[in-house]
């Protein structure tokens, strides 16, 4: 019988010193430590991207000591495909390192048609988690989040669903995202009463979106809850991509959550001024933006995306120069002001 072409066995061997180059911070007063920079799969890991590109990013992240990978049920496009991609990479490359990984997912935004496919009901959250586990080929996730506050569902029901997920062994920890300081206190109290501590809160935060500073950070510090900030680069606005305007092919030029209306001349002026601070420090603007959000020890981790290994390497290099002088912080404060870019403000306004 004729034999087909030989297949080559590819074995992924991660760098042995990956943990030596990464900073880890404890999530609040829990026993869990997260890398100072975590990898989010919101963009660039959907079914519209080559699998090998996603594999290269996840593998390089792990080599750099990034042990935390953050997903949600509707990440893609299409919905669910980022979890499917991650499941395939996990099976090919990282299955034997499962106990070295922290994998999180969320439910709260629209996922499937009908009345049970979004928001914060017990029906939706637990069904979504089951689907996520199938897509990723996992028995459990490390953190399961309520992705947004649901004003029409009792908070006791939403937090009860998170508690059930932990008690069923389908999640190790419970988290919330984009909740106000007041609702965070309520969620924390409900979960504490149920016996499942609130591990972490995931809010948006950047030099152009500072909503967590007046109340939420103090609340998290008081309650001993971790904080992992998403969109620390303001969806790419705090990079060198937009210093000269809006380049063709950038996220702002194609249908995405980054509307070109957000890139006003006023905002671009702030970005250019902040880039000058970064240049004087010998950093890129992105590296400064990451160092800045990590300046507060209550921030456990900064959640970044990446479209290439080179971009990932550049962002992780921010950890080489985290210290910011008083003069630098004062200069940053002159330009790092609210810029009307918080797309998730409605959830935290309830």
mmCIF file of C-alpha atoms in Angstrom:
data_model
loop_
_atom_site.group_PDB
_atom_site.id
_atom_site.type_symbol
_atom_site.label_atom_id
_atom_site.label_comp_id
_atom_site.label_asym_id
_atom_site.label_seq_id
_atom_site.Cartn_x
_atom_site.Cartn_y
_atom_site.Cartn_z
ATOM 1 C CA UNK A 1 0.000 0.000 0.000
ATOM 2 C CA UNK A 2 1.401 3.407 -0.945
ATOM 3 C CA UNK A 3 2.407 5.612 1.937
ATOM 4 C CA UNK A 4 1.404 9.244 2.124
ATOM 5 C CA UNK A 5 3.873 12.057 2.698
ATOM 6 C CA UNK A 6 5.773 11.949 5.965
ATOM 7 C CA UNK A 7 4.559 14.325 8.672
ATOM 8 C CA UNK A 8 7.016 16.184 10.839
ATOM 9 C CA UNK A 9 6.487 16.115 14.601
ATOM 10 C CA UNK A 10 6.821 19.619 16.019
ATOM 11 C CA UNK A 11 7.461 19.752 19.757
ATOM 12 C CA UNK A 12 7.208 23.100 21.499
ATOM 13 C CA UNK A 13 9.837 23.576 24.209
ATOM 14 C CA UNK A 14 9.307 26.817 26.149
ATOM 15 C CA UNK A 15 12.190 28.926 27.367
ATOM 16 C CA UNK A 16 13.488 27.624 30.677
ATOM 17 C CA UNK A 17 14.065 31.083 32.152
ATOM 18 C CA UNK A 18 10.669 32.543 31.227
ATOM 19 C CA UNK A 19 9.714 33.309 34.820
ATOM 20 C CA UNK A 20 12.937 35.175 35.543
ATOM 21 C CA UNK A 21 12.074 38.040 33.202
ATOM 22 C CA UNK A 22 8.483 38.574 34.359
ATOM 23 C CA UNK A 23 7.168 40.500 37.347
ATOM 24 C CA UNK A 24 4.285 38.860 39.234
ATOM 25 C CA UNK A 25 1.851 40.604 41.552
ATOM 26 C CA UNK A 26 -0.617 39.173 44.027
ATOM 27 C CA UNK A 27 -4.285 39.667 43.144
ATOM 28 C CA UNK A 28 -5.524 41.663 46.109
ATOM 29 C CA UNK A 29 -5.225 39.641 49.304
ATOM 30 C CA UNK A 30 -5.661 36.307 47.527
ATOM 31 C CA UNK A 31 -3.056 33.603 47.096
ATOM 32 C CA UNK A 32 -3.001 34.036 43.305
ATOM 33 C CA UNK A 33 -0.244 35.953 41.562
ATOM 34 C CA UNK A 34 -0.590 37.197 38.002
ATOM 35 C CA UNK A 35 2.035 38.440 35.562
ATOM 36 C CA UNK A 36 2.283 42.225 35.465
ATOM 37 C CA UNK A 37 1.382 41.973 31.794
ATOM 38 C CA UNK A 38 -1.315 39.520 30.697
ATOM 39 C CA UNK A 39 -2.382 38.649 27.163
ATOM 40 C CA UNK A 40 -5.947 39.350 26.089
ATOM 41 C CA UNK A 41 -7.509 37.643 23.078
ATOM 42 C CA UNK A 42 -10.156 40.270 22.335
ATOM 43 C CA UNK A 43 -8.726 40.992 18.885
ATOM 44 C CA UNK A 44 -6.381 39.097 16.536
ATOM 45 C CA UNK A 45 -7.363 35.581 17.656
ATOM 46 C CA UNK A 46 -10.669 35.122 15.836
ATOM 47 C CA UNK A 47 -11.524 32.795 13.016
ATOM 48 C CA UNK A 48 -10.540 35.509 10.543
ATOM 49 C CA UNK A 49 -6.852 35.185 11.525
ATOM 50 C CA UNK A 50 -4.348 32.475 10.578
ATOM 51 C CA UNK A 51 -3.952 29.872 13.305
ATOM 52 C CA UNK A 52 -0.163 29.966 13.054
ATOM 53 C CA UNK A 53 -0.128 33.691 13.852
ATOM 54 C CA UNK A 54 -2.144 33.046 17.001
ATOM 55 C CA UNK A 55 0.069 30.102 17.933
ATOM 56 C CA UNK A 56 3.191 32.224 17.610
ATOM 57 C CA UNK A 57 1.739 34.921 19.870
ATOM 58 C CA UNK A 58 0.593 32.542 22.608
ATOM 59 C CA UNK A 59 3.847 30.593 22.557
ATOM 60 C CA UNK A 60 5.969 33.736 22.694
ATOM 61 C CA UNK A 61 3.827 35.119 25.514
ATOM 62 C CA UNK A 62 4.410 31.971 27.559
ATOM 63 C CA UNK A 63 8.142 32.158 26.843
ATOM 64 C CA UNK A 64 8.111 35.714 28.211
ATOM 65 C CA UNK A 65 6.498 34.562 31.448
ATOM 66 C CA UNK A 66 2.947 35.599 30.578
ATOM 67 C CA UNK A 67 0.996 32.871 32.303
ATOM 68 C CA UNK A 68 -2.410 34.565 32.161
ATOM 69 C CA UNK A 69 -4.581 34.445 29.041
ATOM 70 C CA UNK A 70 -7.845 36.371 29.100
ATOM 71 C CA UNK A 71 -10.851 35.560 26.904
ATOM 72 C CA UNK A 72 -14.601 36.061 26.716
ATOM 73 C CA UNK A 73 -17.379 34.072 25.114
ATOM 74 C CA UNK A 74 -17.944 36.552 22.273
ATOM 75 C CA UNK A 75 -14.327 37.312 21.353
ATOM 76 C CA UNK A 76 -13.673 36.735 17.664
ATOM 77 C CA UNK A 77 -14.913 37.383 15.075
ATOM 78 C CA UNK A 78 -17.070 35.378 14.790
ATOM 79 C CA UNK A 79 -18.290 34.998 18.363
ATOM 80 C CA UNK A 80 -16.641 32.097 20.156
ATOM 81 C CA UNK A 81 -13.801 31.723 17.670
ATOM 82 C CA UNK A 82 -11.111 33.202 19.929
ATOM 83 C CA UNK A 83 -11.866 30.510 22.506
ATOM 84 C CA UNK A 84 -11.773 27.885 19.767
ATOM 85 C CA UNK A 85 -8.416 29.200 18.549
ATOM 86 C CA UNK A 86 -7.005 29.213 22.059
ATOM 87 C CA UNK A 87 -8.253 25.677 22.609
ATOM 88 C CA UNK A 88 -6.417 24.516 19.492
ATOM 89 C CA UNK A 89 -3.192 26.251 20.559
ATOM 90 C CA UNK A 90 -3.541 24.820 24.046
ATOM 91 C CA UNK A 91 -3.913 21.307 22.650
ATOM 92 C CA UNK A 92 -0.998 21.661 20.229
ATOM 93 C CA UNK A 93 1.486 23.434 22.480
ATOM 94 C CA UNK A 94 0.560 24.042 26.111
ATOM 95 C CA UNK A 95 -1.638 21.195 27.350
ATOM 96 C CA UNK A 96 1.141 19.761 29.526
ATOM 97 C CA UNK A 97 1.639 23.195 31.095
ATOM 98 C CA UNK A 98 -2.024 23.630 32.108
ATOM 99 C CA UNK A 99 -1.171 23.937 35.782
ATOM 100 C CA UNK A 100 1.220 26.803 34.972
ATOM 101 C CA UNK A 101 -1.537 28.794 33.248
ATOM 102 C CA UNK A 102 -4.299 31.087 34.427
ATOM 103 C CA UNK A 103 -7.102 31.050 31.851
ATOM 104 C CA UNK A 104 -10.082 33.337 32.254
ATOM 105 C CA UNK A 105 -13.305 33.876 30.359
ATOM 106 C CA UNK A 106 -16.392 36.040 30.733
ATOM 107 C CA UNK A 107 -20.076 36.283 29.899
ATOM 108 C CA UNK A 108 -22.316 39.319 29.867
ATOM 109 C CA UNK A 109 -22.454 40.783 26.377
ATOM 110 C CA UNK A 110 -24.512 39.439 23.477
ATOM 111 C CA UNK A 111 -23.523 35.930 22.457
ATOM 112 C CA UNK A 112 -26.499 34.167 20.869
ATOM 113 C CA UNK A 113 -30.009 35.248 19.742
ATOM 114 C CA UNK A 114 -33.020 35.353 21.987
ATOM 115 C CA UNK A 115 -33.671 36.446 25.564
ATOM 116 C CA UNK A 116 -31.097 34.130 27.189
ATOM 117 C CA UNK A 117 -27.991 35.088 25.237
ATOM 118 C CA UNK A 118 -26.676 38.126 27.116
ATOM 119 C CA UNK A 119 -26.619 40.134 30.353
ATOM 120 C CA UNK A 120 -26.402 38.584 33.830
ATOM 121 C CA UNK A 121 -29.019 35.926 34.417
ATOM 122 C CA UNK A 122 -28.095 32.598 35.969
ATOM 123 C CA UNK A 123 -29.499 30.926 32.857
ATOM 124 C CA UNK A 124 -27.122 32.792 30.541
ATOM 125 C CA UNK A 125 -23.967 32.799 32.650
ATOM 126 C CA UNK A 126 -23.878 29.092 33.420
ATOM 127 C CA UNK A 127 -24.884 28.032 29.901
ATOM 128 C CA UNK A 128 -22.204 30.320 28.474
ATOM 129 C CA UNK A 129 -19.525 28.899 30.754
ATOM 130 C CA UNK A 130 -20.386 25.357 29.661
ATOM 131 C CA UNK A 131 -20.061 26.413 26.023
ATOM 132 C CA UNK A 132 -16.746 28.162 26.680
ATOM 133 C CA UNK A 133 -15.293 25.061 28.301
ATOM 134 C CA UNK A 134 -16.239 22.976 25.258
ATOM 135 C CA UNK A 135 -14.709 25.491 22.843
ATOM 136 C CA UNK A 136 -11.423 25.562 24.761
ATOM 137 C CA UNK A 137 -11.346 21.860 25.582
ATOM 138 C CA UNK A 138 -11.095 22.560 29.311
ATOM 139 C CA UNK A 139 -12.579 21.012 32.438
ATOM 140 C CA UNK A 140 -12.397 24.369 34.228
ATOM 141 C CA UNK A 141 -11.259 27.968 33.830
ATOM 142 C CA UNK A 142 -9.249 29.702 36.485
ATOM 143 C CA UNK A 143 -11.377 32.864 36.551
ATOM 144 C CA UNK A 144 -14.968 33.314 35.396
ATOM 145 C CA UNK A 145 -16.220 36.892 35.130
ATOM 146 C CA UNK A 146 -19.509 38.691 34.983
ATOM 147 C CA UNK A 147 -18.526 40.816 31.971
ATOM 148 C CA UNK A 148 -20.826 43.733 32.817
ATOM 149 C CA UNK A 149 -23.352 44.793 35.417
ATOM 150 C CA UNK A 150 -26.961 43.936 34.535
ATOM 151 C CA UNK A 151 -29.356 46.557 35.939
ATOM 152 C CA UNK A 152 -32.406 44.340 35.343
ATOM 153 C CA UNK A 153 -31.174 41.185 37.083
ATOM 154 C CA UNK A 154 -30.801 41.019 40.879
ATOM 155 C CA UNK A 155 -27.123 41.142 41.749
ATOM 156 C CA UNK A 156 -27.734 38.177 44.054
ATOM 157 C CA UNK A 157 -28.649 36.095 41.003
ATOM 158 C CA UNK A 158 -25.588 37.111 38.989
ATOM 159 C CA UNK A 159 -23.190 36.563 41.887
ATOM 160 C CA UNK A 160 -24.994 33.343 42.772
ATOM 161 C CA UNK A 161 -24.220 32.046 39.290
ATOM 162 C CA UNK A 162 -20.516 32.818 39.789
ATOM 163 C CA UNK A 163 -20.629 31.037 43.131
ATOM 164 C CA UNK A 164 -22.258 28.008 41.495
ATOM 165 C CA UNK A 165 -19.584 27.916 38.786
ATOM 166 C CA UNK A 166 -16.898 27.762 41.485
ATOM 167 C CA UNK A 167 -18.734 25.158 43.570
ATOM 168 C CA UNK A 168 -19.259 22.987 40.495
ATOM 169 C CA UNK A 169 -15.505 23.055 39.850
ATOM 170 C CA UNK A 170 -15.943 24.775 36.491
ATOM 171 C CA UNK A 171 -14.075 27.872 37.725
ATOM 172 C CA UNK A 172 -11.542 28.352 40.490
ATOM 173 C CA UNK A 173 -12.218 32.044 41.103
ATOM 174 C CA UNK A 174 -14.929 34.642 40.485
ATOM 175 C CA UNK A 175 -14.436 38.058 38.903
ATOM 176 C CA UNK A 176 -16.390 41.074 37.704
ATOM 177 C CA UNK A 177 -15.727 43.632 34.978
ATOM 178 C CA UNK A 178 -16.752 47.281 34.533
ATOM 179 C CA UNK A 179 -18.724 47.478 37.798
ATOM 180 C CA UNK A 180 -18.958 50.753 39.709
ATOM 181 C CA UNK A 181 -17.346 51.093 43.115
ATOM 182 C CA UNK A 182 -20.763 50.834 44.814
ATOM 183 C CA UNK A 183 -21.807 47.718 42.880
ATOM 184 C CA UNK A 184 -18.374 46.206 43.482
ATOM 185 C CA UNK A 185 -18.982 46.543 47.226
ATOM 186 C CA UNK A 186 -22.360 44.867 46.863
ATOM 187 C CA UNK A 187 -20.980 42.061 44.723
ATOM 188 C CA UNK A 188 -18.131 41.503 47.177
ATOM 189 C CA UNK A 189 -20.540 41.302 50.125
ATOM 190 C CA UNK A 190 -22.843 38.840 48.365
ATOM 191 C CA UNK A 191 -19.996 36.562 47.334
ATOM 192 C CA UNK A 192 -18.440 36.707 50.790
ATOM 193 C CA UNK A 193 -21.742 35.640 52.308
ATOM 194 C CA UNK A 194 -21.914 32.750 49.828
ATOM 195 C CA UNK A 195 -18.358 31.701 50.691
ATOM 196 C CA UNK A 196 -16.781 32.452 47.300
ATOM 197 C CA UNK A 197 -14.448 35.472 47.553
ATOM 198 C CA UNK A 198 -14.362 38.069 44.789
ATOM 199 C CA UNK A 199 -10.883 37.610 43.346
ATOM 200 C CA UNK A 200 -10.545 40.417 40.831
ATOM 201 C CA UNK A 201 -12.132 43.319 39.005
ATOM 202 C CA UNK A 202 -11.376 44.085 35.351
ATOM 203 C CA UNK A 203 -11.969 47.763 34.468
ATOM 204 C CA UNK A 204 -10.811 49.825 31.510
ATOM 205 C CA UNK A 205 -7.983 52.190 32.477
ATOM 206 C CA UNK A 206 -5.422 54.270 30.631
ATOM 207 C CA UNK A 207 -3.835 57.702 30.576
ATOM 208 C CA UNK A 208 -6.855 58.887 28.567
ATOM 209 C CA UNK A 209 -9.461 57.042 30.663
ATOM 210 C CA UNK A 210 -8.928 57.490 34.400
ATOM 211 C CA UNK A 211 -12.389 56.714 35.752
ATOM 212 C CA UNK A 212 -11.216 54.160 38.319
ATOM 213 C CA UNK A 213 -9.112 56.634 40.302
ATOM 214 C CA UNK A 214 -11.720 58.604 42.294
ATOM 215 C CA UNK A 215 -13.381 55.605 43.985
ATOM 216 C CA UNK A 216 -12.852 52.164 42.490
ATOM 217 C CA UNK A 217 -9.129 51.739 43.213
ATOM 218 C CA UNK A 218 -9.644 52.714 46.863
ATOM 219 C CA UNK A 219 -12.571 50.300 47.097
ATOM 220 C CA UNK A 220 -10.554 47.424 45.652
ATOM 221 C CA UNK A 221 -7.631 48.162 47.945
ATOM 222 C CA UNK A 222 -9.892 48.266 50.995
ATOM 223 C CA UNK A 223 -11.683 45.033 50.076
ATOM 224 C CA UNK A 224 -8.512 43.193 49.098
ATOM 225 C CA UNK A 225 -9.720 42.597 45.538
ATOM 226 C CA UNK A 226 -7.261 42.484 42.648
ATOM 227 C CA UNK A 227 -7.422 44.810 39.656
ATOM 228 C CA UNK A 228 -6.487 43.853 36.100
ATOM 229 C CA UNK A 229 -6.870 46.807 33.747
ATOM 230 C CA UNK A 230 -7.896 46.371 30.136
ATOM 231 C CA UNK A 231 -7.287 48.733 27.220
ATOM 232 C CA UNK A 232 -4.231 50.348 28.897
ATOM 233 C CA UNK A 233 -3.145 51.485 25.425
ATOM 234 C CA UNK A 234 -6.567 52.982 24.746
ATOM 235 C CA UNK A 235 -7.208 50.524 21.899
ATOM 236 C CA UNK A 236 -3.957 51.508 20.235
ATOM 237 C CA UNK A 237 -4.359 55.259 20.626
ATOM 238 C CA UNK A 238 -1.435 55.291 23.081
ATOM 239 C CA UNK A 239 1.032 53.916 20.546
ATOM 240 C CA UNK A 240 3.046 55.538 17.791
ATOM 241 C CA UNK A 241 0.384 54.486 15.267
ATOM 242 C CA UNK A 242 -1.622 57.719 15.416
ATOM 243 C CA UNK A 243 1.086 60.305 16.075
ATOM 244 C CA UNK A 244 0.867 61.593 12.516
ATOM 245 C CA UNK A 245 -2.868 61.112 12.096
ATOM 246 C CA UNK A 246 -4.934 58.115 11.066
ATOM 247 C CA UNK A 247 -2.973 55.668 8.888
ATOM 248 C CA UNK A 248 -4.815 53.565 6.344
ATOM 249 C CA UNK A 249 -5.482 50.055 7.624
ATOM 250 C CA UNK A 250 -5.350 51.004 11.328
ATOM 251 C CA UNK A 251 -8.133 49.878 13.663
ATOM 252 C CA UNK A 252 -9.729 53.322 13.494
ATOM 253 C CA UNK A 253 -10.258 52.923 9.733
ATOM 254 C CA UNK A 254 -12.173 49.642 9.837
ATOM 255 C CA UNK A 255 -15.328 48.616 11.711
ATOM 256 C CA UNK A 256 -14.244 48.133 15.305
ATOM 257 C CA UNK A 257 -14.734 49.524 18.790
ATOM 258 C CA UNK A 258 -12.245 52.324 18.033
ATOM 259 C CA UNK A 259 -14.267 55.001 16.252
ATOM 260 C CA UNK A 260 -12.348 57.653 14.284
ATOM 261 C CA UNK A 261 -14.537 60.178 16.117
ATOM 262 C CA UNK A 262 -12.483 59.513 19.261
ATOM 263 C CA UNK A 263 -9.286 60.713 17.594
ATOM 264 C CA UNK A 264 -9.980 64.414 17.799
ATOM 265 C CA UNK A 265 -7.260 67.030 17.393
ATOM 266 C CA UNK A 266 -7.438 67.655 21.129
ATOM 267 C CA UNK A 267 -6.825 63.980 21.889
ATOM 268 C CA UNK A 268 -4.078 63.713 19.271
ATOM 269 C CA UNK A 269 -2.367 66.686 20.909
ATOM 270 C CA UNK A 270 -2.364 64.854 24.247
ATOM 271 C CA UNK A 271 -0.986 61.720 22.604
ATOM 272 C CA UNK A 272 1.876 63.629 20.974
ATOM 273 C CA UNK A 273 2.753 65.365 24.251
ATOM 274 C CA UNK A 274 2.801 62.038 26.093
ATOM 275 C CA UNK A 275 4.989 60.605 23.371
ATOM 276 C CA UNK A 276 7.516 63.351 24.118
ATOM 277 C CA UNK A 277 7.642 62.201 27.753
ATOM 278 C CA UNK A 278 8.181 58.631 26.594
ATOM 279 C CA UNK A 279 10.964 59.664 24.213
ATOM 280 C CA UNK A 280 12.781 61.510 26.988
ATOM 281 C CA UNK A 281 12.651 58.300 29.044
ATOM 282 C CA UNK A 282 13.987 56.206 26.171
ATOM 283 C CA UNK A 283 10.672 54.373 25.829
ATOM 284 C CA UNK A 284 7.952 54.047 23.240
ATOM 285 C CA UNK A 285 4.592 55.626 24.027
ATOM 286 C CA UNK A 286 3.103 52.168 24.540
ATOM 287 C CA UNK A 287 5.796 51.262 27.052
ATOM 288 C CA UNK A 288 5.190 54.483 28.976
ATOM 289 C CA UNK A 289 1.448 53.834 28.989
ATOM 290 C CA UNK A 290 1.980 50.375 30.495
ATOM 291 C CA UNK A 291 4.496 51.602 33.079
ATOM 292 C CA UNK A 292 2.041 54.324 34.069
ATOM 293 C CA UNK A 293 -0.933 52.025 34.754
ATOM 294 C CA UNK A 294 1.365 49.696 36.723
ATOM 295 C CA UNK A 295 2.683 52.532 38.899
ATOM 296 C CA UNK A 296 -0.075 51.797 41.437
ATOM 297 C CA UNK A 297 0.533 48.547 43.322
ATOM 298 C CA UNK A 298 -3.206 47.968 43.553
ATOM 299 C CA UNK A 299 -3.123 47.272 39.809
ATOM 300 C CA UNK A 300 -2.309 43.575 39.638
ATOM 301 C CA UNK A 301 -1.814 43.313 35.888
ATOM 302 C CA UNK A 302 -2.161 45.224 32.624
ATOM 303 C CA UNK A 303 -4.076 43.337 29.962
ATOM 304 C CA UNK A 304 -2.714 43.878 26.462
ATOM 305 C CA UNK A 305 -3.512 42.643 22.994
ATOM 306 C CA UNK A 306 -0.973 42.019 20.259
ATOM 307 C CA UNK A 307 -1.031 41.525 16.506
ATOM 308 C CA UNK A 308 2.578 40.350 16.147
ATOM 309 C CA UNK A 309 5.377 38.818 18.183
ATOM 310 C CA UNK A 310 7.452 41.977 17.691
ATOM 311 C CA UNK A 311 4.664 44.098 19.170
ATOM 312 C CA UNK A 312 4.324 41.711 22.103
ATOM 313 C CA UNK A 313 8.072 41.859 22.777
ATOM 314 C CA UNK A 314 8.043 45.654 22.667
ATOM 315 C CA UNK A 315 5.182 45.918 25.140
ATOM 316 C CA UNK A 316 6.647 43.444 27.626
ATOM 317 C CA UNK A 317 9.901 45.450 27.515
ATOM 318 C CA UNK A 318 8.002 48.156 29.401
ATOM 319 C CA UNK A 319 8.756 46.151 32.548
ATOM 320 C CA UNK A 320 12.442 47.004 32.194
ATOM 321 C CA UNK A 321 11.728 50.615 33.138
ATOM 322 C CA UNK A 322 8.736 50.985 35.430
ATOM 323 C CA UNK A 323 9.933 53.688 37.816
ATOM 324 C CA UNK A 324 8.476 57.134 37.178
ATOM 325 C CA UNK A 325 9.893 60.231 38.866
ATOM 326 C CA UNK A 326 7.708 62.860 40.503
ATOM 327 C CA UNK A 327 8.558 65.300 37.702
ATOM 328 C CA UNK A 328 7.610 62.743 35.046
ATOM 329 C CA UNK A 329 4.322 61.987 36.772
ATOM 330 C CA UNK A 330 3.538 65.685 37.008
ATOM 331 C CA UNK A 331 4.251 66.183 33.303
ATOM 332 C CA UNK A 332 2.125 63.163 32.417
ATOM 333 C CA UNK A 333 -0.746 64.529 34.514
ATOM 334 C CA UNK A 334 -0.751 67.699 32.410
ATOM 335 C CA UNK A 335 -1.741 65.702 29.339
ATOM 336 C CA UNK A 336 -3.220 62.448 30.679
ATOM 337 C CA UNK A 337 -6.740 63.706 31.166
ATOM 338 C CA UNK A 338 -10.185 62.267 30.536
ATOM 339 C CA UNK A 339 -10.795 62.124 26.807
ATOM 340 C CA UNK A 340 -14.293 60.685 26.428
ATOM 341 C CA UNK A 341 -13.070 57.264 25.271
ATOM 342 C CA UNK A 342 -14.588 55.020 27.956
ATOM 343 C CA UNK A 343 -16.864 52.821 25.850
ATOM 344 C CA UNK A 344 -17.847 50.799 28.915
ATOM 345 C CA UNK A 345 -19.011 53.734 31.044
ATOM 346 C CA UNK A 346 -22.657 52.676 30.975
ATOM 347 C CA UNK A 347 -21.946 49.478 32.901
ATOM 348 C CA UNK A 348 -20.035 51.265 35.645
ATOM 349 C CA UNK A 349 -22.540 54.134 35.864
ATOM 350 C CA UNK A 350 -25.294 51.954 37.335
#
